[in-house]
Coordinates of N, CA and C in Angstrom, one line a residue:
M1182 N 0.8 -1.2 0.0 CA 0.0 0.0 0.0 C 0.9 1.2 0.0
S1183 N 0.7 2.1 -1.0 CA 1.5 3.3 -1.1 C 0.6 4.5 -1.4
G1184 N 0.8 5.6 -0.6 CA 0.0 6.7 -0.8 C 0.5 7.6 -1.9
S1185 N 1.7 7.5 -2.4 CA 2.3 8.2 -3.5 C 2.0 9.7 -3.3
G1186 N 2.3 10.2 -2.0 CA 2.2 11.6 -1.8 C 0.9 12.1 -1.2
Y1187 N -0.1 11.1 -1.2 CA -1.4 11.5 -0.6 C -1.6 11.0 0.8
D1188 N -0.5 10.6 1.5 CA -0.7 10.0 2.8 C -0.1 10.9 3.9
Y1189 N 0.1 12.2 3.6 CA 0.7 13.1 4.6 C -0.3 13.6 5.6
S1190 N -1.6 13.5 5.3 CA -2.6 14.1 6.2 C -3.9 13.2 6.1
C1191 N -4.6 13.2 7.2 CA -5.9 12.4 7.2 C -7.0 13.2 6.5
G1192 N -6.7 14.4 6.1 CA -7.7 15.2 5.3 C -7.4 15.3 3.9
T1193 N -6.4 14.5 3.4 CA -6.0 14.5 2.0 C -6.6 13.2 1.3
Y1194 N -7.3 13.4 0.3 CA -7.9 12.3 -0.5 C -7.0 12.0 -1.7
S1195 N -6.9 10.8 -2.1 CA -6.2 10.4 -3.3 C -7.2 10.6 -4.5
P1196 N -6.7 10.5 -5.7 CA -7.5 10.7 -6.9 C -8.7 9.8 -6.9
D1197 N -8.6 8.6 -6.3 CA -9.7 7.6 -6.3 C -10.5 7.7 -5.1
G1198 N -10.3 8.7 -4.3 CA -11.2 9.0 -3.1 C -10.8 8.3 -1.8
R1199 N -9.5 7.8 -1.8 CA -9.1 7.0 -0.6 C -8.3 8.0 0.4
I1200 N -8.4 7.7 1.7 CA -7.7 8.4 2.7 C -6.7 7.4 3.3
F1201 N -5.4 7.6 2.9 CA -4.4 6.6 3.2 C -4.1 6.6 4.7
Q1202 N -4.2 7.7 5.3 CA -3.9 7.7 6.8 C -4.9 6.8 7.5
I1203 N -6.2 6.9 7.1 CA -7.2 6.0 7.7 C -6.9 4.5 7.5
E1204 N -6.4 4.2 6.2 CA -6.1 2.8 5.9 C -4.9 2.4 6.7
Y1205 N -3.9 3.2 6.9 CA -2.8 2.8 7.7 C -3.2 2.5 9.1
A1206 N -4.1 3.3 9.6 CA -4.6 3.1 11.0 C -5.3 1.8 11.1
L1207 N -6.1 1.5 10.1 CA -6.8 0.2 10.1 C -5.9 -1.0 10.0
K1208 N -4.8 -0.8 9.2 CA -3.8 -1.9 9.1 C -3.1 -2.1 10.4
A1209 N -2.8 -1.0 11.1 CA -2.2 -1.1 12.4 C -3.0 -1.9 13.4
V1210 N -4.3 -1.6 13.4 CA -5.3 -2.3 14.2 C -5.3 -3.8 13.9
E1211 N -5.3 -4.1 12.6 CA -5.3 -5.6 12.2 C -4.0 -6.3 12.7
N1212 N -2.9 -5.6 12.8 CA -1.6 -6.2 13.2 C -1.4 -6.2 14.7
S1213 N -2.3 -5.6 15.4 CA -2.2 -5.6 16.9 C -3.2 -6.6 17.4
G1214 N -3.5 -6.5 18.7 CA -4.4 -7.4 19.3 C -3.9 -8.5 20.1
Q1215 N -2.5 -8.4 20.4 CA -2.0 -9.5 21.2 C -2.3 -9.3 22.7
T1216 N -2.8 -8.1 23.1 CA -3.1 -7.8 24.5 C -4.5 -7.3 24.6
G1217 N -5.3 -7.7 25.6 CA -6.6 -7.2 25.9 C -6.7 -6.7 27.3
M1218 N -7.5 -5.7 27.6 CA -7.6 -5.2 29.0 C -9.1 -5.0 29.3
V1219 N -9.4 -5.2 30.6 CA -10.7 -4.8 31.1 C -10.5 -4.0 32.4
V1220 N -11.3 -3.0 32.6 CA -11.1 -2.1 33.8 C -12.4 -2.0 34.5
T1221 N -12.4 -1.8 35.8 CA -13.5 -1.6 36.6 C -13.3 -0.5 37.6
G1222 N -14.3 0.3 38.0 CA -14.2 1.4 38.8 C -14.6 2.7 38.1
Y1223 N -13.8 3.8 38.3 CA -14.1 5.0 37.6 C -13.7 4.9 36.1
A1224 N -14.7 5.1 35.2 CA -14.4 4.9 33.8 C -13.3 5.8 33.3
S1225 N -13.3 7.1 33.8 CA -12.3 8.0 33.3 C -10.9 7.6 33.7
D1226 N -10.8 7.1 34.9 CA -9.5 6.5 35.4 C -9.1 5.3 34.6
G1227 N -10.1 4.5 34.3 CA -9.8 3.3 33.5 C -9.3 3.6 32.1
R1228 N -9.8 4.7 31.5 CA -9.4 5.1 30.2 C -7.9 5.6 30.2
Q1229 N -7.5 6.3 31.3 CA -6.2 6.7 31.4 C -5.2 5.5 31.5
I1230 N -5.6 4.5 32.2 CA -4.7 3.3 32.4 C -4.6 2.6 31.0
V1231 N -5.8 2.5 30.3 CA -5.7 1.8 29.0 C -4.9 2.6 28.0
N1232 N -5.0 3.9 28.0 CA -4.2 4.8 27.1 C -2.7 4.6 27.5
R1233 N -2.4 4.5 28.7 CA -1.0 4.3 29.1 C -0.5 2.9 28.7
A1234 N -1.3 1.9 28.8 CA -0.9 0.6 28.3 C -0.7 0.6 26.8
R1235 N -1.5 1.3 26.0 CA -1.2 1.4 24.6 C 0.1 2.1 24.3
E1236 N 0.4 3.2 25.0 CA 1.6 3.9 24.8 C 2.8 3.0 25.1
E1237 N 2.7 2.3 26.3 CA 3.8 1.4 26.7 C 4.0 0.3 25.6
A1238 N 2.9 -0.3 25.1 CA 3.1 -1.4 24.1 C 3.7 -0.9 22.8
Q1239 N 3.2 0.4 22.4 CA 3.8 0.9 21.2 C 5.2 1.3 21.3
N1240 N 5.6 1.9 22.5 CA 7.0 2.3 22.7 C 7.9 1.1 22.7
Y1241 N 7.4 0.0 23.3 CA 8.2 -1.2 23.4 C 8.5 -1.8 22.0
K1242 N 7.4 -1.8 21.2 CA 7.6 -2.3 19.8 C 8.5 -1.4 19.0
D1243 N 8.3 -0.1 19.1 CA 9.2 0.8 18.4 C 10.7 0.6 18.8
T1244 N 10.9 0.3 20.0 CA 12.3 0.2 20.5 C 12.9 -1.1 20.2
Y1245 N 12.2 -2.2 20.4 CA 12.7 -3.5 20.3 C 12.2 -4.3 19.1
G1246 N 11.3 -3.8 18.3 CA 10.8 -4.4 17.2 C 10.0 -5.7 17.5
H1247 N 9.4 -5.8 18.7 CA 8.8 -7.0 19.2 C 7.6 -6.6 20.0
N1248 N 6.5 -7.4 19.9 CA 5.4 -7.2 20.8 C 5.8 -7.2 22.2
V1249 N 5.2 -6.3 23.0 CA 5.5 -6.2 24.4 C 5.3 -7.5 25.1
I1250 N 6.2 -7.9 26.0 CA 6.1 -9.1 26.9 C 5.0 -8.8 27.9
P1251 N 4.1 -9.7 28.2 CA 3.0 -9.4 29.1 C 3.5 -9.0 30.5
S1252 N 4.5 -9.7 31.0 CA 5.0 -9.3 32.4 C 5.6 -7.9 32.4
V1253 N 6.2 -7.5 31.3 CA 6.8 -6.2 31.2 C 5.7 -5.1 31.2
L1254 N 4.7 -5.4 30.4 CA 3.6 -4.4 30.3 C 2.9 -4.3 31.6
A1255 N 2.6 -5.4 32.3 CA 1.9 -5.4 33.6 C 2.8 -4.6 34.6
N1256 N 4.1 -4.9 34.6 CA 5.0 -4.2 35.6 C 5.0 -2.7 35.3
R1257 N 5.1 -2.3 34.1 CA 5.1 -0.9 33.8 C 3.8 -0.2 34.2
L1258 N 2.7 -0.9 34.0 CA 1.4 -0.3 34.4 C 1.3 -0.2 35.9
S1259 N 1.9 -1.2 36.6 CA 1.8 -1.1 38.1 C 2.7 0.0 38.6
L1260 N 3.8 0.3 38.0 CA 4.6 1.4 38.4 C 3.9 2.7 38.1
F1261 N 3.3 2.8 37.0 CA 2.5 4.0 36.6 C 1.4 4.3 37.6
V1262 N 0.6 3.2 38.0 CA -0.5 3.4 38.9 C 0.1 3.7 40.3
H1263 N 1.2 3.0 40.7 CA 1.7 3.2 42.0 C 2.3 4.6 42.2
Y1264 N 2.7 5.3 41.2 CA 3.3 6.6 41.2 C 2.2 7.6 41.8
Y1265 N 1.0 7.4 41.5 CA -0.1 8.3 41.9 C -0.5 8.0 43.4
T1266 N 0.2 7.1 44.1 CA -0.1 7.0 45.5 C 1.0 7.6 46.4
L1267 N 2.0 8.2 45.7 CA 3.2 8.6 46.4 C 3.2 10.1 46.8
Y1268 N 2.4 10.9 46.2 CA 2.4 12.4 46.4 C 1.0 12.9 46.7
G1269 N 1.0 14.0 47.5 CA -0.2 14.6 47.9 C -0.9 15.4 46.8
S1270 N -0.1 15.8 45.8 CA -0.6 16.6 44.7 C -1.5 15.8 43.7
V1271 N -1.4 14.5 43.8 CA -2.2 13.6 42.9 C -3.0 12.6 43.8
R1272 N -4.0 12.0 43.2 CA -4.8 11.0 43.9 C -4.6 9.7 43.2
P1273 N -4.8 8.6 44.0 CA -4.7 7.3 43.4 C -5.8 7.0 42.3
F1274 N -5.5 6.1 41.4 CA -6.5 5.7 40.5 C -7.7 4.9 41.1
G1275 N -8.9 5.3 40.8 CA -10.0 4.5 41.4 C -10.5 3.5 40.4
S1276 N -9.5 2.7 40.0 CA -9.8 1.6 39.0 C -8.8 0.5 39.0
S1277 N -9.3 -0.7 38.9 CA -8.5 -1.9 38.8 C -8.5 -2.4 37.3
S1278 N -7.4 -2.9 36.9 CA -7.3 -3.4 35.5 C -6.8 -4.8 35.4
I1279 N -7.4 -5.6 34.5 CA -7.0 -6.9 34.3 C -6.4 -7.0 32.8
V1280 N -5.2 -7.6 32.7 CA -4.5 -7.6 31.4 C -4.4 -9.1 31.0
A1281 N -4.8 -9.4 29.8 CA -4.7 -10.7 29.2 C -3.8 -10.5 28.0
A1282 N -2.7 -11.3 27.9 CA -1.8 -11.2 26.8 C -1.1 -12.5 26.5
Y1283 N -0.6 -12.6 25.3 CA 0.1 -13.8 24.8 C 1.6 -13.5 24.8
D1284 N 2.4 -14.3 25.4 CA 3.8 -14.2 25.4 C 4.4 -15.1 24.3
E1285 N 4.9 -14.4 23.3 CA 5.3 -15.1 22.1 C 6.6 -15.9 22.3
D1286 N 7.4 -15.5 23.4 CA 8.6 -16.2 23.7 C 8.4 -17.6 24.3
V1287 N 7.5 -17.6 25.3 CA 7.2 -18.9 26.0 C 6.0 -19.6 25.4
K1288 N 5.3 -19.0 24.5 CA 4.2 -19.6 23.8 C 3.0 -19.9 24.8
E1289 N 2.6 -18.9 25.6 CA 1.5 -19.2 26.5 C 0.8 -17.9 26.8
P1290 N -0.5 -17.9 27.0 CA -1.3 -16.8 27.4 C -1.1 -16.5 28.9
Q1291 N -1.2 -15.3 29.3 CA -1.0 -14.9 30.7 C -2.0 -13.9 31.1
L1292 N -2.3 -13.9 32.4 CA -3.3 -13.0 33.0 C -2.7 -12.3 34.2
Y1293 N -2.9 -11.0 34.2 CA -2.4 -10.1 35.3 C -3.5 -9.2 35.8
M1294 N -3.4 -8.8 37.1 CA -4.3 -7.8 37.6 C -3.5 -6.7 38.3
V1295 N -3.8 -5.4 37.9 CA -3.1 -4.3 38.6 C -4.1 -3.6 39.5
E1296 N -3.8 -3.5 40.7 CA -4.8 -2.9 41.7 C -4.5 -1.4 41.8
P1297 N -5.4 -0.6 42.4 CA -5.2 0.8 42.6 C -4.0 1.2 43.4
S1298 N -3.5 0.3 44.2 CA -2.3 0.6 45.0 C -1.0 0.4 44.1
G1299 N -1.2 -0.2 43.0 CA 0.0 -0.5 42.1 C 0.4 -1.9 42.2
A1300 N -0.1 -2.6 43.2 CA 0.2 -4.0 43.3 C -0.2 -4.8 42.1
C1301 N 0.7 -5.7 41.6 CA 0.4 -6.4 40.4 C 0.7 -7.9 40.6
F1302 N -0.2 -8.8 40.2 CA 0.0 -10.2 40.4 C -0.5 -10.9 39.2
R1303 N 0.1 -12.1 39.0 CA -0.3 -13.0 37.9 C -1.3 -14.0 38.4
F1304 N -2.3 -14.3 37.7 CA -3.3 -15.2 38.1 C -3.7 -16.3 37.1
F1305 N -4.3 -17.4 37.6 CA -4.9 -18.3 36.7 C -6.4 -17.9 36.4
G1306 N -6.9 -17.2 37.4 CA -8.3 -16.6 37.3 C -8.4 -15.6 38.4
C1307 N -9.1 -14.4 38.0 CA -9.2 -13.4 39.0 C -10.5 -12.6 38.7
A1308 N -10.8 -11.7 39.7 CA -12.0 -10.9 39.5 C -11.8 -9.6 40.2
A1309 N -12.5 -8.5 39.7 CA -12.4 -7.2 40.3 C -13.7 -6.5 40.3
G1310 N -13.9 -5.6 41.2 CA -15.2 -4.8 41.2 C -16.2 -5.4 42.2
K1311 N -17.4 -4.9 42.1 CA -18.5 -5.4 43.0 C -18.7 -6.9 42.9
G1312 N -18.7 -7.5 44.0 CA -18.9 -9.0 44.0 C -17.6 -9.8 43.7
A1313 N -16.5 -9.1 43.8 CA -15.2 -9.8 43.4 C -14.9 -10.9 44.4
N1314 N -15.2 -10.8 45.7 CA -14.9 -11.8 46.6 C -15.7 -13.1 46.3
A1315 N -17.0 -12.9 46.1 CA -17.8 -14.1 45.7 C -17.4 -14.7 44.4
A1316 N -17.0 -13.9 43.5 CA -16.6 -14.4 42.2 C -15.3 -15.2 42.3
K1317 N -14.4 -14.7 43.1 CA -13.1 -15.4 43.4 C -13.3 -16.7 44.0
T1318 N -14.3 -16.8 44.9 CA -14.6 -18.1 45.6 C -15.1 -19.1 44.5
E1319 N -16.0 -18.6 43.6 CA -16.5 -19.5 42.6 C -15.4 -20.0 41.6
I1320 N -14.5 -19.0 41.3 CA -13.3 -19.3 40.4 C -12.4 -20.4 41.1
E1321 N -12.2 -20.2 42.4 CA -11.3 -21.1 43.1 C -11.9 -22.5 43.1
K1322 N -13.2 -22.6 43.3 CA -13.9 -23.9 43.2 C -13.8 -24.5 41.9
L1323 N -13.9 -23.7 40.8 CA -13.8 -24.3 39.5 C -12.4 -24.8 39.2
L1324 N -11.4 -24.0 39.6 CA -10.0 -24.4 39.4 C -9.6 -25.6 40.1
N1325 N -10.1 -25.7 41.4 CA -9.8 -26.9 42.2 C -10.5 -28.1 41.6
K1326 N -11.6 -27.9 41.0 CA -12.4 -29.1 40.5 C -11.7 -29.5 39.2
Q1327 N -11.3 -28.6 38.3 CA -10.7 -29.0 37.1 C -9.2 -29.5 37.2
G1328 N -8.5 -29.0 38.2 CA -7.1 -29.4 38.4 C -6.2 -28.9 37.3
S1329 N -5.2 -29.6 37.0 CA -4.2 -29.2 36.0 C -4.7 -29.4 34.6
A1330 N -5.8 -30.2 34.4 CA -6.4 -30.4 33.1 C -6.9 -29.1 32.5
G1331 N -7.5 -28.3 33.3 CA -8.0 -27.0 32.8 C -9.3 -27.2 32.0
I1332 N -9.8 -26.1 31.4 CA -11.0 -26.2 30.6 C -10.7 -25.4 29.3
S1333 N -11.5 -25.6 28.3 CA -11.4 -24.9 27.1 C -12.0 -23.5 27.3
C1334 N -11.7 -22.6 26.3 CA -12.3 -21.2 26.4 C -13.8 -21.2 26.3
R1335 N -14.3 -22.1 25.4 CA -15.8 -22.2 25.3 C -16.4 -22.7 26.6
E1336 N -15.8 -23.6 27.3 CA -16.3 -24.0 28.6 C -16.2 -22.9 29.6
A1337 N -15.1 -22.1 29.5 CA -14.9 -21.0 30.4 C -16.0 -19.9 30.2
V1338 N -16.4 -19.7 29.0 CA -17.5 -18.7 28.7 C -18.8 -19.2 29.5
K1339 N -19.1 -20.4 29.4 CA -20.3 -20.9 30.1 C -20.1 -20.8 31.6
E1340 N -18.9 -21.1 32.2 CA -18.7 -21.0 33.6 C -18.7 -19.6 34.1
L1341 N -18.2 -18.7 33.3 CA -18.2 -17.3 33.7 C -19.6 -16.7 33.7
A1342 N -20.4 -17.1 32.7 CA -21.8 -16.7 32.7 C -22.5 -17.2 34.0
R1343 N -22.2 -18.4 34.3 CA -22.9 -19.0 35.5 C -22.4 -18.2 36.8
I1344 N -21.1 -18.0 36.9 CA -20.6 -17.3 38.1 C -21.2 -15.9 38.2
L1345 N -21.3 -15.2 37.1 CA -21.8 -13.8 37.2 C -23.3 -13.8 37.5
Q1346 N -24.0 -14.8 37.1 CA -25.5 -14.9 37.5 C -25.6 -15.3 38.9
V1347 N -24.7 -16.2 39.4 CA -24.9 -16.7 40.8 C -24.6 -15.6 41.8
I1348 N -23.6 -14.8 41.5 CA -23.2 -13.8 42.6 C -24.1 -12.6 42.6
R1349 N -24.9 -12.3 41.6 CA -25.7 -11.1 41.6 C -27.0 -11.3 42.3
D1350 N -27.5 -10.2 42.8 CA -28.8 -10.2 43.6 C -29.8 -9.5 42.7
P1351 N -30.8 -10.2 42.1 CA -31.7 -9.6 41.1 C -32.5 -8.5 41.8
A1352 N -32.7 -8.6 43.1 CA -33.6 -7.6 43.8 C -32.8 -6.3 43.9
K1353 N -31.5 -6.3 43.9 CA -30.7 -5.1 44.2 C -29.9 -4.6 43.0
D1354 N -29.4 -5.6 42.2 CA -28.5 -5.2 41.1 C -29.3 -4.8 39.8
K1355 N -28.6 -4.1 39.0 CA -29.2 -3.7 37.7 C -29.3 -4.9 36.8
P1356 N -30.1 -4.9 35.7 CA -30.1 -6.0 34.8 C -28.7 -6.3 34.2
L1357 N -28.4 -7.5 34.1 CA -27.0 -7.9 33.7 C -26.9 -8.1 32.2
E1358 N -26.0 -7.4 31.6 CA -25.7 -7.5 30.2 C -24.3 -8.0 30.0
L1359 N -24.1 -9.2 29.6 CA -22.8 -9.8 29.5 C -22.1 -9.3 28.2
E1360 N -20.8 -9.0 28.4 CA -19.9 -8.8 27.3 C -18.6 -9.4 27.6
M1361 N -18.1 -10.3 26.8 CA -16.8 -11.0 27.1 C -15.8 -10.9 26.0
G1362 N -14.6 -11.0 26.4 CA -13.5 -11.1 25.4 C -12.6 -12.3 25.7
W1363 N -11.9 -12.7 24.7 CA -11.0 -13.9 24.9 C -9.8 -13.8 24.1
L1364 N -8.8 -14.6 24.5 CA -7.5 -14.7 23.8 C -7.1 -16.2 23.9
S1365 N -7.2 -16.9 22.8 CA -7.0 -18.3 22.8 C -6.5 -18.9 21.5
A1366 N -6.3 -20.2 21.4 CA -5.9 -20.8 20.2 C -6.9 -20.6 19.1
E1367 N -8.2 -20.6 19.5 CA -9.3 -20.4 18.6 C -9.2 -19.1 17.9
T1368 N -8.7 -18.1 18.5 CA -8.5 -16.7 17.9 C -7.1 -16.5 17.5
N1369 N -6.3 -17.5 17.4 CA -4.9 -17.4 17.1 C -4.1 -16.5 18.0
Y1370 N -4.6 -16.5 19.3 CA -4.0 -15.8 20.4 C -4.1 -14.3 20.1
V1371 N -5.1 -13.8 19.4 CA -5.4 -12.4 19.2 C -6.6 -12.1 20.1
F1372 N -6.5 -11.0 20.9 CA -7.6 -10.7 21.7 C -8.8 -10.2 20.9
G1373 N -10.0 -10.6 21.3 CA -11.2 -10.1 20.6 C -12.5 -10.4 21.4
H1374 N -13.6 -9.9 20.9 CA -14.8 -10.2 21.6 C -15.3 -11.6 21.4
V1375 N -15.9 -12.2 22.4 CA -16.5 -13.5 22.2 C -17.8 -13.3 21.4
P1376 N -18.0 -14.1 20.4 CA -19.2 -14.0 19.6 C -20.5 -13.8 20.4
K1377 N -21.4 -12.9 20.0 CA -22.5 -12.6 20.8 C -23.5 -13.7 20.9
D1378 N -23.6 -14.6 19.9 CA -24.5 -15.7 20.0 C -24.0 -16.7 21.1
L1379 N -22.7 -16.9 21.2 CA -22.1 -17.8 22.2 C -22.3 -17.2 23.6
V1380 N -22.2 -15.9 23.8 CA -22.5 -15.3 25.1 C -23.9 -15.5 25.5
L1381 N -24.8 -15.2 24.5 CA -26.3 -15.3 24.8 C -26.6 -16.8 25.2
A1382 N -26.0 -17.7 24.5 CA -26.3 -19.1 24.8 C -25.8 -19.5 26.2
A1383 N -24.6 -19.0 26.5 CA -24.1 -19.3 27.8 C -24.9 -18.7 28.9
D1384 N -25.4 -17.5 28.7 CA -26.2 -16.8 29.7 C -27.5 -17.5 29.9
A1385 N -28.1 -17.9 28.8 CA -29.4 -18.7 28.9 C -29.2 -20.0 29.6
A1386 N -28.1 -20.7 29.4 CA -27.9 -21.9 30.1 C -27.6 -21.7 31.5
A1387 N -26.9 -20.6 31.9 CA -26.7 -20.3 33.3 C -28.0 -20.0 34.0
L1388 N -28.9 -19.2 33.4 CA -30.1 -18.9 34.0 C -31.0 -20.2 34.2
A1389 N -31.0 -21.1 33.2 CA -31.8 -22.3 33.3 C -31.2 -23.2 34.4
E1390 N -29.9 -23.2 34.6 CA -29.3 -24.1 35.6 C -29.6 -23.5 37.0
I1391 N -29.5 -22.2 37.2 CA -29.9 -21.6 38.4 C -31.3 -21.8 38.8
G1392 N -32.2 -21.6 37.8 CA -33.6 -21.8 38.0 C -34.0 -23.2 38.4
S1393 N -33.3 -24.2 37.8 CA -33.6 -25.6 38.2 C -33.1 -25.9 39.6
H1394 N -32.0 -25.3 40.0 CA -31.5 -25.5 41.4 C -32.4 -24.9 42.4
A1395 N -33.0 -23.7 42.0 CA -33.9 -23.0 42.9 C -35.2 -23.9 43.1
E1396 N -35.6 -24.5 42.0 CA -36.8 -25.3 42.1 C -36.6 -26.5 43.0
V1397 N -35.4 -27.2 42.9 CA -35.1 -28.3 43.7 C -35.0 -27.9 45.2
A1398 N -34.4 -26.8 45.5 CA -34.3 -26.3 46.8 C -35.6 -26.0 47.4
Q1399 N -36.5 -25.4 46.6 CA -37.9 -25.1 47.1 C -38.6 -26.4 47.4
E1400 N -38.5 -27.4 46.6 CA -39.2 -28.7 46.8 C -38.7 -29.4 48.1
S1401 N -37.4 -29.2 48.4 CA -36.9 -29.9 49.6 C -37.1 -29.1 50.9
T1402 N -37.6 -27.9 50.8 CA -37.9 -27.1 52.0 C -39.2 -27.5 52.7
P1403 N -39.3 -28.0 54.0 CA -40.5 -28.4 54.6 C -41.5 -27.2 54.8
E1404 N -42.8 -27.6 54.6 CA -43.8 -26.6 54.7 C -44.1 -26.3 56.2
P1405 N -44.4 -25.1 56.6 CA -44.7 -24.8 58.0 C -45.9 -25.7 58.5
A1406 N -45.8 -26.3 59.7 CA -47.0 -27.1 60.1 C -48.1 -26.2 60.7
A1407 N -47.7 -25.1 61.3 CA -48.7 -24.3 61.9 C -48.1 -23.0 62.3
T1408 N -49.0 -21.9 62.4 CA -48.5 -20.6 62.9 C -49.3 -20.2 64.1
M1409 N -48.6 -19.5 64.9 CA -49.3 -19.1 66.2 C -49.0 -17.6 66.4
D1410 N -50.1 -16.8 66.5 CA -49.9 -15.4 66.7 C -49.5 -15.1 68.1
V1411 N -48.3 -14.5 68.2 CA -47.8 -14.2 69.5 C -48.4 -12.8 70.0
D1412 N -48.3 -11.8 69.2 CA -49.0 -10.6 69.5 C -49.2 -9.9 68.2
E1413 N -49.5 -8.6 68.2 CA -49.8 -7.9 67.0 C -48.5 -7.5 66.2
R1414 N -47.4 -7.7 66.8 CA -46.2 -7.3 66.1 C -45.4 -8.4 65.4
E1415 N -45.5 -9.7 65.8 CA -44.8 -10.7 65.3 C -45.6 -12.0 65.2
T1416 N -45.1 -13.0 64.4 CA -45.7 -14.3 64.2 C -44.7 -15.3 64.4
A1417 N -44.9 -16.3 65.2 CA -43.9 -17.4 65.4 C -44.3 -18.5 64.5
V1418 N -43.3 -19.2 63.8 CA -43.6 -20.2 62.9 C -43.1 -21.5 63.4
I1419 N -43.9 -22.6 63.5 CA -43.5 -23.9 63.9 C -43.5 -24.8 62.7
S1420 N -42.3 -25.4 62.5 CA -42.2 -26.2 61.3 C -41.7 -27.6 61.7
D1421 N -41.9 -28.6 60.7 CA -41.5 -29.9 60.9 C -40.0 -30.0 60.6
L1422 N -39.2 -30.0 61.6 CA -37.7 -30.2 61.4 C -37.2 -31.4 62.0

């Protein structure tokens, strides 16, 4: 692809109506994608962290001619975030970030989480944001159950949908809209969105499983044998236990 003098500005059209600067940008996007991020907390803070990650990844590639190593990117992000905890003139970031990337040297995908303090750890599975503790418990159960064999990414999509539905409170939480990304052999280790139909199918299966468990639990609960009015303010329940 050559602009032949028409690629100096994004406002310059070639004789055939093409804008080469736009096409160069699209090509750069096609050649990227080794790393994906998700942030939770203040959206504005999260955008700053994502922008910093993009700068670090681009600077690394410009310097070394190689896609950034996941551990290096995570470490640089943690130093950037930690800096904002050291001085009174700035405030800490109100956002946690999870980085998923593929290490081309050791040929394996890796997962890191950078906390608002700047602490950074590598995980097999992690969660951040509201309900993180409950989600971590479910992830630990899943990892202990599967052992070293692990699960496929398609199986992980189903399990994640189930976990997100299990930990939410329908009476208090807003309606759940799932959006997932993955980086696996199926995507040639390029980060991208999980197909919408796959997410919807996993969500429907999770809701059906939770509904069936609720019905079983309701059937096994003994009915109250009798009630006795104690006074005008409370009612005592006597059940067959």
